[in-house]
């Protein structure tokens, strides 16, 4: 694209048919080395052409970045646009679209390589990594699995059942997930507290980590309104 030497900060993603980020599709793209659909959205520029821009105000860095993209066109590397509307309005829109949330940044903030109160996460829902301990059979025309049984390790390092997740899958992810689960099939229940889980359950060794979003925890420490986002192959169940 003709950029000079520098650092561009952003996020890579794959968009689904509705134009929304698809975490599972991104993971599949990396796993299969088919990266042609990956898009890099650039939102900051801490260094450029030998200049350290970290102390420059965010609003000025982004204006500079916008000008860099003004004369350059690419489908795979794009400028992440600013929405000049109240945060309360944009977070509502993001949640309605099914996004995980937003990052809010003060316009006068510097660029720092650590946590900062000037940059905050505005989440639509809770998101957590759970250990998979089993799955149920699919119903009707569904393939692969019905739902995943999820758990977390408590202070005594016992795996506690935290509920099921049965949404957020595509046909391909269901097939891929079933293949992964078959590799860790087990005969014993890995949970310390799993009772009344419903339909026939197939147990697995607690080795796979699933990233799941959900609305809330119940008093029984089960999750409600959960959505599957993908397996974290970079994380160990511990």
Short mmCIF file of C-alpha atoms in Angstrom, two decimals:
data_model
loop_
_atom_site.label_atom_id
_atom_site.label_comp_id
_atom_site.label_asym_id
_atom_site.label_seq_id
_atom_site.Cartn_x
_atom_site.Cartn_y
_atom_site.Cartn_z
CA UNK A 1 0.00 0.00 0.00
CA UNK A 2 3.01 2.27 -0.01
CA UNK A 3 3.25 2.93 3.73
CA UNK A 4 6.59 4.00 5.15
CA UNK A 5 8.17 2.08 8.02
CA UNK A 6 6.10 2.19 11.19
CA UNK A 7 3.75 0.40 13.58
CA UNK A 8 0.05 0.15 12.82
CA UNK A 9 -2.19 -1.06 15.65
CA UNK A 10 -5.43 -2.81 14.80
CA UNK A 11 -7.37 -6.05 14.83
CA UNK A 12 -7.73 -8.86 12.31
CA UNK A 13 -11.13 -10.43 11.67
CA UNK A 14 -13.24 -12.37 9.23
CA UNK A 15 -16.72 -11.03 8.54
CA UNK A 16 -19.78 -13.25 8.20
CA UNK A 17 -22.55 -12.87 5.63
CA UNK A 18 -24.06 -10.06 7.72
CA UNK A 19 -20.82 -8.09 7.89
CA UNK A 20 -20.19 -8.95 11.54
CA UNK A 21 -16.96 -10.35 13.04
CA UNK A 22 -16.91 -14.16 13.13
CA UNK A 23 -14.40 -15.51 15.65
CA UNK A 24 -14.82 -19.13 14.55
CA UNK A 25 -14.30 -18.21 10.89
CA UNK A 26 -11.11 -16.35 11.83
CA UNK A 27 -9.82 -19.37 13.73
CA UNK A 28 -10.69 -21.64 10.81
CA UNK A 29 -8.84 -19.31 8.44
CA UNK A 30 -5.67 -19.58 10.52
CA UNK A 31 -6.05 -23.34 11.01
CA UNK A 32 -6.43 -23.97 7.27
CA UNK A 33 -3.92 -21.28 6.18
CA UNK A 34 -6.67 -19.78 4.01
CA UNK A 35 -6.24 -16.15 4.93
CA UNK A 36 -7.69 -14.44 1.88
CA UNK A 37 -10.84 -13.39 3.76
CA UNK A 38 -9.00 -11.89 6.73
CA UNK A 39 -9.36 -8.12 7.07
CA UNK A 40 -7.04 -5.94 9.16
CA UNK A 41 -8.83 -2.94 10.67
CA UNK A 42 -6.26 -0.32 11.70
CA UNK A 43 -7.17 2.07 14.50
CA UNK A 44 -3.89 3.59 15.76
CA UNK A 45 -0.36 4.49 14.70
CA UNK A 46 2.17 4.68 17.58
CA UNK A 47 5.22 4.97 15.28
CA UNK A 48 5.59 6.13 11.69
CA UNK A 49 8.51 7.07 9.45
CA UNK A 50 10.97 7.31 12.34
CA UNK A 51 8.63 9.40 14.53
CA UNK A 52 7.40 8.32 17.97
CA UNK A 53 3.73 9.33 18.08
CA UNK A 54 2.81 7.70 21.39
CA UNK A 55 2.62 10.99 23.31
CA UNK A 56 0.54 12.64 20.59
CA UNK A 57 -3.18 12.97 21.39
CA UNK A 58 -5.31 10.09 20.15
CA UNK A 59 -7.50 12.40 18.10
CA UNK A 60 -4.40 13.73 16.32
CA UNK A 61 -2.93 10.26 15.73
CA UNK A 62 -6.19 9.07 14.22
CA UNK A 63 -6.47 12.12 11.98
CA UNK A 64 -2.95 11.43 10.74
CA UNK A 65 -3.87 7.77 10.20
CA UNK A 66 -7.01 8.76 8.32
CA UNK A 67 -4.94 10.88 5.96
CA UNK A 68 -2.59 7.96 5.33
CA UNK A 69 -5.54 5.86 4.17
CA UNK A 70 -7.14 8.69 2.20
CA UNK A 71 -4.89 8.06 -0.80
CA UNK A 72 -4.62 4.29 -0.37
CA UNK A 73 -7.24 1.66 -1.09
CA UNK A 74 -7.27 -1.95 0.07
CA UNK A 75 -9.99 -4.51 0.76
CA UNK A 76 -7.84 -6.35 3.29
CA UNK A 77 -6.32 -3.43 5.24
CA UNK A 78 -8.86 -0.81 6.25
CA UNK A 79 -9.06 2.29 8.43
CA UNK A 80 -11.33 1.76 11.43
CA UNK A 81 -13.66 4.76 11.28
CA UNK A 82 -14.68 6.94 14.21
CA UNK A 83 -18.35 7.19 15.21
CA UNK A 84 -18.90 10.66 16.63
CA UNK A 85 -22.00 9.82 18.68
CA UNK A 86 -22.63 9.43 22.43
CA UNK A 87 -21.20 6.22 23.89
CA UNK A 88 -24.60 5.23 25.26
CA UNK A 89 -26.04 5.19 21.74
CA UNK A 90 -23.25 3.32 20.02
CA UNK A 91 -23.01 0.58 22.68
CA UNK A 92 -26.75 -0.07 22.35
CA UNK A 93 -26.36 -0.39 18.58
CA UNK A 94 -23.35 -2.69 18.97
CA UNK A 95 -25.22 -4.99 21.34
CA UNK A 96 -28.25 -5.13 19.05
CA UNK A 97 -25.94 -6.20 16.23
CA UNK A 98 -24.65 -9.06 18.35
CA UNK A 99 -21.15 -7.67 18.86
CA UNK A 100 -19.10 -8.52 21.94
CA UNK A 101 -18.71 -4.85 22.80
CA UNK A 102 -16.58 -1.80 22.11
CA UNK A 103 -13.36 -0.15 23.22
CA UNK A 104 -13.84 3.38 24.51
CA UNK A 105 -10.85 5.74 24.38
CA UNK A 106 -10.40 9.31 25.57
CA UNK A 107 -9.68 11.62 22.65
CA UNK A 108 -6.77 13.22 24.49
CA UNK A 109 -5.13 9.95 25.56
CA UNK A 110 -1.58 8.91 24.77
CA UNK A 111 -0.66 5.49 23.39
CA UNK A 112 0.46 3.16 26.19
CA UNK A 113 1.46 -0.52 26.13
CA UNK A 114 -0.43 -1.40 29.32
CA UNK A 115 -3.85 -1.14 30.91
CA UNK A 116 -5.08 2.42 31.22
CA UNK A 117 -8.23 4.07 32.63
CA UNK A 118 -8.24 6.13 29.44
CA UNK A 119 -9.04 3.01 27.40
CA UNK A 120 -11.96 0.93 28.63
CA UNK A 121 -13.96 -2.07 27.45
CA UNK A 122 -17.69 -1.57 27.01
CA UNK A 123 -19.08 -5.09 27.00
CA UNK A 124 -22.49 -6.17 25.77
CA UNK A 125 -22.34 -9.35 27.78
CA UNK A 126 -20.00 -11.46 29.82
CA UNK A 127 -17.46 -13.59 28.01
CA UNK A 128 -15.43 -16.38 29.54
CA UNK A 129 -13.42 -19.47 28.74
CA UNK A 130 -14.88 -22.76 29.97
CA UNK A 131 -13.57 -26.31 30.05
CA UNK A 132 -15.62 -28.79 28.02
CA UNK A 133 -16.65 -31.95 29.85
CA UNK A 134 -19.15 -33.52 27.50
CA UNK A 135 -21.85 -33.00 24.90
CA UNK A 136 -25.43 -34.02 24.16
CA UNK A 137 -26.83 -35.65 21.04
CA UNK A 138 -28.20 -33.44 18.26
CA UNK A 139 -31.95 -33.24 17.73
CA UNK A 140 -33.94 -33.08 14.50
CA UNK A 141 -31.90 -32.07 11.47
CA UNK A 142 -28.97 -30.80 13.51
CA UNK A 143 -25.63 -32.53 12.97
CA UNK A 144 -22.63 -33.23 15.19
CA UNK A 145 -23.71 -32.31 18.70
CA UNK A 146 -26.67 -30.79 20.48
CA UNK A 147 -24.86 -28.75 23.10
CA UNK A 148 -21.57 -28.61 24.97
CA UNK A 149 -21.37 -29.21 28.71
CA UNK A 150 -19.19 -26.52 30.25
CA UNK A 151 -17.29 -26.24 33.49
CA UNK A 152 -14.73 -24.29 35.46
CA UNK A 153 -12.21 -25.20 38.13
CA UNK A 154 -13.03 -23.99 41.63
CA UNK A 155 -10.58 -23.09 44.39
CA UNK A 156 -10.14 -26.77 45.23
CA UNK A 157 -9.30 -27.50 41.59
CA UNK A 158 -12.51 -29.47 41.14
CA UNK A 159 -14.24 -29.13 37.79
CA UNK A 160 -17.69 -27.66 38.43
CA UNK A 161 -20.51 -27.95 35.91
CA UNK A 162 -21.59 -24.48 34.71
CA UNK A 163 -24.31 -25.27 32.19
CA UNK A 164 -24.61 -25.95 28.47
CA UNK A 165 -24.13 -23.94 25.30
CA UNK A 166 -26.16 -24.90 22.25
CA UNK A 167 -26.12 -21.78 20.06
CA UNK A 168 -23.48 -20.00 18.01
CA UNK A 169 -22.56 -23.00 15.86
CA UNK A 170 -22.54 -23.37 12.09
CA UNK A 171 -22.82 -26.75 10.34
CA UNK A 172 -19.08 -26.68 9.70
CA UNK A 173 -18.20 -25.79 13.28
CA UNK A 174 -20.48 -28.58 14.52
CA UNK A 175 -18.67 -31.12 12.34
CA UNK A 176 -15.24 -29.81 13.31
CA UNK A 177 -16.15 -29.72 16.99
CA UNK A 178 -17.51 -33.28 16.93
CA UNK A 179 -14.21 -34.45 15.41
CA UNK A 180 -12.26 -32.70 18.19
CA UNK A 181 -14.52 -34.17 20.88
CA UNK A 182 -14.17 -37.70 19.48
CA UNK A 183 -10.41 -37.44 20.08
CA UNK A 184 -10.92 -36.87 23.82
CA UNK A 185 -13.86 -39.23 24.40
CA UNK A 186 -14.17 -40.62 27.93
CA UNK A 187 -16.43 -42.93 29.93
CA UNK A 188 -16.35 -41.08 33.25
CA UNK A 189 -18.10 -37.87 34.26
CA UNK A 190 -15.35 -35.24 34.79
CA UNK A 191 -17.56 -32.85 36.77
CA UNK A 192 -17.77 -32.83 40.55
CA UNK A 193 -21.38 -31.61 40.56
CA UNK A 194 -23.08 -32.51 37.26
CA UNK A 195 -26.56 -33.83 37.98
CA UNK A 196 -29.75 -33.64 35.96
CA UNK A 197 -28.03 -32.62 32.73
CA UNK A 198 -30.96 -33.87 30.65
CA UNK A 199 -30.53 -35.85 27.44
CA UNK A 200 -27.97 -38.59 27.01
CA UNK A 201 -24.52 -37.21 27.59
CA UNK A 202 -21.23 -38.23 26.01
CA UNK A 203 -18.38 -37.47 28.40
CA UNK A 204 -14.98 -36.20 27.28
CA UNK A 205 -11.68 -35.62 28.98
CA UNK A 206 -11.49 -31.99 30.19
CA UNK A 207 -8.85 -30.88 27.70
CA UNK A 208 -10.65 -28.50 25.34
CA UNK A 209 -11.33 -24.85 26.18
CA UNK A 210 -14.38 -23.10 24.73
CA UNK A 211 -14.90 -19.35 24.56
CA UNK A 212 -18.51 -18.53 25.42
CA UNK A 213 -20.50 -15.34 25.95
CA UNK A 214 -23.52 -15.29 28.25
CA UNK A 215 -25.99 -12.95 29.89
CA UNK A 216 -25.56 -13.82 33.56
CA UNK A 217 -24.72 -16.33 36.28
CA UNK A 218 -27.53 -18.02 38.20
CA UNK A 219 -27.42 -18.60 41.95
CA UNK A 220 -26.36 -22.17 41.19
CA UNK A 221 -23.38 -20.77 39.28
CA UNK A 222 -24.78 -21.80 35.92
CA UNK A 223 -24.71 -19.51 32.89
CA UNK A 224 -27.80 -18.30 31.02
CA UNK A 225 -28.34 -17.30 27.37
CA UNK A 226 -24.94 -18.59 26.28
CA UNK A 227 -23.39 -18.39 22.80
CA UNK A 228 -20.42 -20.43 21.56
CA UNK A 229 -17.61 -18.44 19.91
CA UNK A 230 -14.97 -21.08 19.32
CA UNK A 231 -12.37 -23.39 20.82
CA UNK A 232 -9.25 -21.75 22.23
CA UNK A 233 -6.60 -24.04 20.81
CA UNK A 234 -3.97 -21.70 22.28
CA UNK A 235 -5.20 -22.28 25.84
CA UNK A 236 -4.82 -25.28 28.14
CA UNK A 237 -7.63 -26.40 30.42
CA UNK A 238 -6.37 -25.58 33.90
#
